[in-house]
Short mmCIF file of C-alpha atoms in Angstrom, two decimals:
data_model
loop_
_atom_site.label_atom_id
_atom_site.label_comp_id
_atom_site.label_asym_id
_atom_site.label_seq_id
_atom_site.Cartn_x
_atom_site.Cartn_y
_atom_site.Cartn_z
CA UNK A 113 -47.53 16.45 92.28
CA UNK A 114 -44.52 15.65 94.44
CA UNK A 115 -41.07 17.11 93.82
CA UNK A 116 -39.58 13.86 92.52
CA UNK A 117 -42.42 13.43 90.05
CA UNK A 118 -42.11 17.05 88.93
CA UNK A 119 -38.44 16.54 88.09
CA UNK A 120 -39.13 13.32 86.18
CA UNK A 121 -42.23 14.40 84.25
CA UNK A 122 -42.02 15.62 80.67
CA UNK A 123 -44.89 17.76 79.34
CA UNK A 124 -46.99 16.51 82.27
CA UNK A 125 -47.44 13.10 80.61
CA UNK A 126 -46.70 11.38 83.92
CA UNK A 127 -48.07 12.11 87.36
CA UNK A 128 -47.43 10.65 90.78
CA UNK A 129 -50.23 8.75 92.52
CA UNK A 130 -49.35 8.19 96.13
CA UNK A 131 -45.75 7.04 95.77
CA UNK A 132 -43.05 9.56 94.77
CA UNK A 133 -40.91 6.81 93.23
CA UNK A 134 -43.54 5.32 90.90
CA UNK A 135 -44.77 7.34 87.92
CA UNK A 136 -47.98 6.18 86.24
CA UNK A 137 -49.35 7.38 82.90
CA UNK A 138 -52.07 10.01 83.29
CA UNK A 139 -55.65 9.86 82.13
CA UNK A 140 -56.31 11.98 79.04
CA UNK A 141 -59.01 14.04 80.76
CA UNK A 142 -56.48 15.10 83.41
CA UNK A 143 -53.96 16.57 80.95
CA UNK A 144 -54.12 20.25 80.15
CA UNK A 145 -53.82 21.05 76.42
CA UNK A 146 -50.56 22.79 75.54
CA UNK A 147 -52.15 24.97 72.86
CA UNK A 148 -49.64 24.03 70.16
CA UNK A 149 -50.97 23.53 66.63
CA UNK A 150 -51.37 19.91 65.62
CA UNK A 151 -50.33 18.56 62.23
CA UNK A 152 -50.48 14.87 61.58
CA UNK A 153 -47.25 13.13 60.48
CA UNK A 154 -47.07 10.73 57.57
CA UNK A 155 -45.99 7.09 57.74
CA UNK A 156 -42.65 7.92 56.07
CA UNK A 157 -41.93 10.72 58.54
CA UNK A 158 -42.87 8.49 61.47
CA UNK A 159 -40.56 5.68 60.31
CA UNK A 160 -37.66 8.07 59.76
CA UNK A 161 -38.07 9.46 63.28
CA UNK A 162 -39.52 12.65 64.62
CA UNK A 163 -38.02 15.32 66.91
CA UNK A 164 -38.00 14.52 70.64
CA UNK A 165 -40.65 17.14 71.33
CA UNK A 166 -42.92 15.74 68.60
CA UNK A 167 -43.44 12.03 69.18
CA UNK A 168 -45.68 9.99 66.91
CA UNK A 169 -49.00 9.68 68.70
CA UNK A 170 -50.31 6.10 68.33
CA UNK A 171 -53.73 5.08 69.60
CA UNK A 172 -54.74 1.53 70.61
CA UNK A 173 -58.12 0.69 72.09
CA UNK A 174 -59.79 -2.33 73.61
CA UNK A 175 -61.74 -3.81 76.51
CA UNK A 176 -58.67 -5.24 78.33
CA UNK A 177 -60.77 -7.45 80.59
CA UNK A 178 -58.68 -9.83 82.75
CA UNK A 179 -55.52 -8.09 81.52
CA UNK A 180 -53.05 -10.76 80.31
CA UNK A 181 -49.85 -11.21 78.32
CA UNK A 182 -51.68 -11.01 74.97
CA UNK A 183 -52.80 -7.48 75.84
CA UNK A 184 -49.31 -6.52 76.98
CA UNK A 185 -47.70 -7.86 73.79
CA UNK A 186 -50.12 -5.93 71.59
CA UNK A 187 -49.33 -2.69 73.45
CA UNK A 188 -45.61 -3.44 73.24
CA UNK A 189 -45.87 -3.76 69.46
CA UNK A 190 -47.79 -0.49 69.24
CA UNK A 191 -45.17 1.26 71.35
CA UNK A 192 -42.36 0.00 69.11
CA UNK A 193 -43.95 0.87 65.78
CA UNK A 194 -41.78 3.98 65.41
CA UNK A 195 -38.53 5.25 66.93
CA UNK A 196 -40.31 8.00 68.88
CA UNK A 197 -43.79 6.87 69.95
CA UNK A 198 -46.29 8.23 72.42
CA UNK A 199 -48.80 5.44 73.06
CA UNK A 200 -52.38 6.38 73.94
CA UNK A 201 -54.63 3.52 75.08
CA UNK A 202 -58.41 3.81 75.04
CA UNK A 203 -60.49 1.62 77.35
CA UNK A 204 -64.22 1.24 76.74
CA UNK A 205 -66.71 1.69 79.57
CA UNK A 206 -68.91 -1.01 81.06
CA UNK A 207 -72.03 0.31 79.34
CA UNK A 208 -70.56 0.13 75.84
CA UNK A 209 -68.88 -3.21 76.46
CA UNK A 210 -71.98 -4.89 77.89
CA UNK A 211 -74.01 -3.51 74.99
CA UNK A 212 -71.76 -4.58 72.11
CA UNK A 213 -69.64 -7.43 73.46
CA UNK A 214 -71.02 -8.86 76.66
CA UNK A 215 -70.54 -8.96 80.39
CA UNK A 216 -67.01 -8.41 81.76
CA UNK A 217 -65.21 -10.00 84.67
CA UNK A 218 -63.57 -6.73 85.76
CA UNK A 219 -65.45 -3.45 86.00
CA UNK A 220 -64.31 -0.36 84.12
CA UNK A 221 -62.35 1.16 87.02
CA UNK A 222 -60.38 -2.05 87.47
CA UNK A 223 -59.65 -2.18 83.74
CA UNK A 224 -58.55 1.49 83.68
CA UNK A 225 -56.21 0.87 86.59
CA UNK A 226 -54.77 -2.30 85.00
CA UNK A 227 -53.79 -0.37 81.85
CA UNK A 228 -52.03 2.37 83.84
CA UNK A 229 -49.68 -0.27 85.26
CA UNK A 230 -48.46 -1.41 81.84
CA UNK A 231 -45.02 0.07 81.18
CA UNK A 232 -45.63 0.64 77.45
CA UNK A 233 -48.55 3.02 78.03
CA UNK A 234 -48.02 6.79 78.05
CA UNK A 235 -51.63 7.97 78.32
CA UNK A 236 -55.04 6.39 79.08
CA UNK A 237 -58.39 7.43 77.62
CA UNK A 238 -61.30 6.46 79.82
CA UNK A 239 -64.74 5.77 78.32
CA UNK A 240 -63.25 5.35 74.86
CA UNK A 241 -65.71 5.29 71.93
CA UNK A 242 -66.64 2.02 70.22
CA UNK A 243 -66.13 3.56 66.78
CA UNK A 244 -63.46 6.19 66.16
CA UNK A 245 -64.75 9.46 64.73
CA UNK A 246 -62.75 12.23 63.05
CA UNK A 247 -63.61 14.52 65.98
CA UNK A 248 -62.14 12.01 68.47
CA UNK A 249 -58.96 11.61 66.40
CA UNK A 250 -58.49 15.35 66.18
CA UNK A 251 -59.23 15.92 69.88
CA UNK A 252 -56.50 13.52 70.97
CA UNK A 253 -54.19 14.48 68.06
CA UNK A 254 -53.82 10.88 66.94
CA UNK A 255 -51.45 10.08 64.09
CA UNK A 256 -52.01 6.33 63.76
CA UNK A 257 -54.30 3.63 65.15
CA UNK A 258 -52.74 0.29 66.10
CA UNK A 259 -54.71 -2.96 66.09
CA UNK A 260 -54.46 -6.46 64.64
CA UNK A 261 -55.35 -6.66 60.94
CA UNK A 262 -58.23 -9.10 61.36
CA UNK A 263 -61.55 -7.38 60.41
CA UNK A 264 -63.42 -6.52 63.62
CA UNK A 265 -67.14 -6.74 62.97
CA UNK A 266 -69.30 -4.97 65.53
CA UNK A 267 -72.00 -2.33 65.92
CA UNK A 268 -73.50 -3.15 62.54
CA UNK A 269 -70.19 -2.85 60.68
CA UNK A 270 -68.12 -5.55 59.03
CA UNK A 271 -64.96 -3.79 60.14
CA UNK A 272 -64.99 -0.89 62.59
CA UNK A 273 -61.47 0.10 61.46
CA UNK A 274 -62.26 0.22 57.72
CA UNK A 275 -62.40 4.03 57.52
CA UNK A 276 -59.11 4.23 59.46
CA UNK A 277 -57.46 1.88 56.98
CA UNK A 278 -58.84 3.88 54.05
CA UNK A 279 -57.37 7.08 55.54
CA UNK A 280 -53.88 5.50 55.77
CA UNK A 281 -53.82 5.80 59.56
CA UNK A 282 -53.89 2.09 60.39
CA UNK A 283 -50.74 0.39 61.80
CA UNK A 284 -51.26 -3.39 62.11
CA UNK A 285 -50.02 -5.49 65.03
CA UNK A 286 -49.99 -9.27 65.56
CA UNK A 287 -52.25 -11.22 67.90
CA UNK A 288 -50.71 -13.58 70.45
CA UNK A 289 -52.08 -17.04 69.71
CA UNK A 290 -53.30 -19.25 72.55
CA UNK A 291 -54.19 -16.48 75.00
CA UNK A 292 -57.24 -14.27 75.18
CA UNK A 293 -59.85 -13.20 77.69
CA UNK A 294 -62.37 -15.57 76.10
CA UNK A 295 -59.90 -18.46 76.39
CA UNK A 296 -59.34 -17.75 80.08
CA UNK A 297 -63.08 -17.58 80.78
CA UNK A 298 -63.57 -20.82 78.83
CA UNK A 299 -61.03 -22.58 81.04
CA UNK A 300 -62.86 -21.41 84.16
CA UNK A 301 -66.27 -22.44 82.84
CA UNK A 302 -64.95 -25.81 81.67
CA UNK A 303 -63.50 -26.58 85.11
CA UNK A 304 -66.20 -24.79 87.07
CA UNK A 305 -66.50 -27.45 89.79
CA UNK A 306 -62.75 -27.46 90.35
CA UNK A 307 -62.60 -23.70 90.88
CA UNK A 308 -65.69 -23.65 93.10
CA UNK A 309 -64.13 -26.31 95.33
CA UNK A 310 -60.85 -24.39 95.27
CA UNK A 311 -62.51 -21.20 96.51
CA UNK A 312 -64.55 -23.04 99.11
CA UNK A 313 -61.30 -24.38 100.51
CA UNK A 314 -59.81 -20.89 100.51
CA UNK A 315 -62.58 -19.62 102.77
CA UNK A 316 -65.20 -18.25 100.39
CA UNK A 317 -68.78 -18.96 101.40
CA UNK A 318 -71.35 -20.73 99.26
CA UNK A 319 -73.36 -17.50 99.15
CA UNK A 320 -70.41 -15.55 97.76
CA UNK A 321 -69.92 -18.22 95.09
CA UNK A 322 -73.67 -18.39 94.34
CA UNK A 323 -73.68 -22.09 95.20
CA UNK A 324 -76.71 -23.84 96.66
CA UNK A 325 -76.62 -25.73 99.95
CA UNK A 326 -76.86 -29.11 98.22
CA UNK A 327 -74.05 -28.29 95.80
CA UNK A 328 -71.90 -27.04 98.64
CA UNK A 329 -72.25 -30.40 100.42
CA UNK A 330 -71.60 -32.18 97.14
CA UNK A 331 -68.38 -30.24 96.61
CA UNK A 332 -67.21 -30.96 100.16
CA UNK A 333 -67.91 -34.66 99.62
CA UNK A 334 -66.03 -34.62 96.32
CA UNK A 335 -63.10 -32.98 98.04
CA UNK A 336 -62.98 -35.71 100.69
CA UNK A 337 -63.21 -38.39 98.01
CA UNK A 338 -60.37 -36.73 96.10
CA UNK A 339 -58.26 -36.67 99.26
CA UNK A 340 -58.80 -40.42 99.67
CA UNK A 341 -57.88 -40.94 96.01
CA UNK A 342 -54.72 -38.89 96.46
CA UNK A 343 -53.76 -40.96 99.49
CA UNK A 344 -54.40 -44.17 97.53
CA UNK A 345 -52.22 -42.87 94.68
CA UNK A 346 -49.50 -41.98 97.14
CA UNK A 347 -49.65 -45.48 98.63
CA UNK A 348 -49.56 -47.02 95.15
CA UNK A 349 -46.56 -44.92 94.18
CA UNK A 350 -44.76 -45.85 97.39
CA UNK A 351 -45.67 -49.52 96.83
CA UNK A 352 -44.29 -49.33 93.30
CA UNK A 353 -41.09 -47.82 94.62
CA UNK A 354 -40.86 -50.57 97.26
CA UNK A 355 -41.48 -53.31 94.69
CA UNK A 356 -38.89 -51.77 92.40
CA UNK A 357 -36.35 -51.70 95.22
CA UNK A 358 -37.16 -55.33 96.10
CA UNK A 359 -36.72 -56.32 92.45
CA UNK A 360 -33.39 -54.55 92.31
CA UNK A 361 -32.30 -56.27 95.53
CA UNK A 362 -33.54 -59.64 94.21
CA UNK A 363 -31.62 -59.22 90.99
CA UNK A 364 -28.54 -58.32 92.99
CA UNK A 365 -28.98 -61.35 95.27
CA UNK A 366 -29.54 -63.66 92.27
CA UNK A 367 -26.38 -62.37 90.63
CA UNK A 368 -24.41 -62.90 93.83
CA UNK A 369 -25.93 -66.38 94.24
CA UNK A 370 -24.95 -67.26 90.69
CA UNK A 371 -21.40 -66.08 91.33
CA UNK A 372 -21.20 -68.10 94.57
CA UNK A 373 -22.74 -71.18 92.92
CA UNK A 374 -20.23 -71.00 90.08
CA UNK A 375 -17.45 -70.67 92.64
CA UNK A 376 -18.83 -73.66 94.64
CA UNK A 377 -19.14 -75.83 91.52
CA UNK A 378 -15.59 -74.95 90.53
CA UNK A 379 -14.27 -75.85 93.98
CA UNK A 380 -16.28 -79.11 93.96
CA UNK A 381 -14.85 -80.13 90.59
CA UNK A 382 -11.35 -79.28 91.76
CA UNK A 383 -11.85 -81.60 94.73
CA UNK A 384 -14.05 -84.42 93.36
CA UNK A 385 -13.64 -84.17 89.60
CA UNK A 386 -11.87 -86.73 87.35
CA UNK A 387 -8.56 -84.99 87.89
CA UNK A 388 -9.45 -83.60 91.30
CA UNK A 389 -7.33 -83.46 94.41
CA UNK A 390 -9.27 -86.33 96.04
CA UNK A 391 -8.23 -88.75 93.33
CA UNK A 392 -4.56 -87.90 93.83
CA UNK A 393 -4.97 -88.24 97.60
CA UNK A 394 -6.55 -91.70 97.19
CA UNK A 395 -3.82 -92.84 94.87
CA UNK A 396 -1.14 -91.67 97.27
CA UNK A 397 -2.89 -93.31 100.26
CA UNK A 398 -3.33 -96.57 98.39
CA UNK A 399 0.37 -96.65 97.59
CA UNK A 400 1.29 -96.11 101.22
CA UNK A 401 -1.10 -98.86 102.39
CA UNK A 402 0.31 -101.37 99.93
CA UNK A 403 3.83 -100.52 101.02
CA UNK A 404 2.85 -100.95 104.66
CA UNK A 405 1.16 -104.37 104.36
CA UNK A 406 3.63 -106.03 101.93
CA UNK A 407 6.23 -108.40 103.75
CA UNK A 408 9.87 -107.40 103.92
CA UNK A 409 12.54 -109.59 102.28
CA UNK A 410 14.29 -112.00 104.81
CA UNK A 411 18.07 -111.67 105.26
CA UNK A 412 20.31 -114.44 103.66
CA UNK A 413 22.06 -115.54 106.98
CA UNK A 414 21.31 -115.09 110.66
CA UNK A 415 23.74 -113.03 112.71
CA UNK A 416 26.09 -114.89 115.14
CA UNK A 417 25.82 -114.63 118.88
CA UNK A 418 28.70 -112.22 119.04
CA UNK A 419 27.12 -110.06 116.41
CA UNK A 420 23.87 -109.92 118.36
CA UNK A 421 23.39 -107.02 120.61
CA UNK A 422 23.52 -107.86 124.26
CA UNK A 423 20.14 -108.52 125.76
CA UNK A 424 19.15 -106.78 128.93
CA UNK A 425 19.51 -108.81 132.13
CA UNK A 426 16.75 -109.37 134.63
CA UNK A 427 17.05 -110.36 138.26
CA UNK A 428 14.53 -112.72 139.63
CA UNK A 429 12.41 -111.03 142.21
CA UNK A 430 13.07 -113.62 144.80
CA UNK A 431 16.86 -113.31 144.58
CA UNK A 432 18.85 -110.31 145.57
CA UNK A 433 22.40 -109.55 146.65
CA UNK A 434 21.35 -108.59 150.13
CA UNK A 435 19.31 -111.68 150.80
CA UNK A 436 21.25 -114.40 152.70
CA UNK A 437 21.64 -117.90 151.27
CA UNK A 438 19.02 -120.42 152.12
CA UNK A 439 19.65 -123.46 154.33
CA UNK A 440 19.02 -125.66 151.35
CA UNK A 441 22.27 -124.42 149.93
CA UNK A 442 20.72 -122.81 146.90
CA UNK A 443 22.49 -119.80 145.61
CA UNK A 444 21.17 -116.84 143.65
CA UNK A 445 21.40 -116.78 139.89
CA UNK A 446 21.34 -114.02 137.34
CA UNK A 447 19.19 -115.02 134.45
CA UNK A 448 19.43 -113.44 131.08
CA UNK A 449 17.74 -114.01 127.79
CA UNK A 450 20.95 -115.49 126.44
CA UNK A 451 20.92 -118.08 129.14
CA UNK A 452 17.34 -118.93 128.33
CA UNK A 453 18.23 -119.43 124.72
CA UNK A 454 21.17 -121.67 125.73
CA UNK A 455 18.87 -123.73 127.84
CA UNK A 456 16.46 -124.13 125.00
CA UNK A 457 19.25 -125.25 122.76
#
């Protein structure tokens, strides 16, 4: 035993196995008897609490194959039965278990080791008996036996704990529903093909799994088919997501189109409706056209010649100041519009 373990151990109930920082409960056959006289405590004394150096010794036994949370909860209840409890756990051997209950998944050494790693356990009894005898109870100085209250029929008995109950040494615990070793094995057997394929993928050989050559090929084919199915499901899910996005976009576009169409219709009615801007524009244009084509009213009297504005004068192109007079004696004239009017008159 290492120095750290020696400082932490009390009455040699814990020993160190390899690591000085981890203390595991010892096996009962490794503990030396202290030689102190043993007197069993009553239920009242145990509930009131015992001295620190005299814990209530509670025994719980079982197979503990494929150790699970139901086992741990049962041991937790046994540990918490009394304020000061020393929990002893008995584990049956492979021979007894195969004889009275059936084949196990884990061998006895694996089951012993699993129990030592449960934090509620203070001591482990290897090769525990199937039926508890007075000699066994006295040897391990057991005060109470913890187990669920359901009658346990086995080895030709309707209840192997009946004599313990009659002696007032039985402390009942509650089973955890929905979890048991049989339930776990049933799940594996029910989905046998799934787990065989799983282990084949993880590198186990068909020989290790006791699978024939034909079944091995069948499982590999099923795995490839499942991969194709998974890909198809992935494509379907992605297609559904795409369709959903398209629908959302379509709804959004339809809503925008409706808003734009309402806006267009409103603008159209404002322009071409009964009271639209086009009607007012046509009315205004019609008024201007009528005003433009209607004749103006003639004045009452014509203006006199003096009142007229002087008309611009024009010089005939063939007369100029610089040109000399012709031999015919003609002289140049300035002709104006007024002169033309006088001539006409």
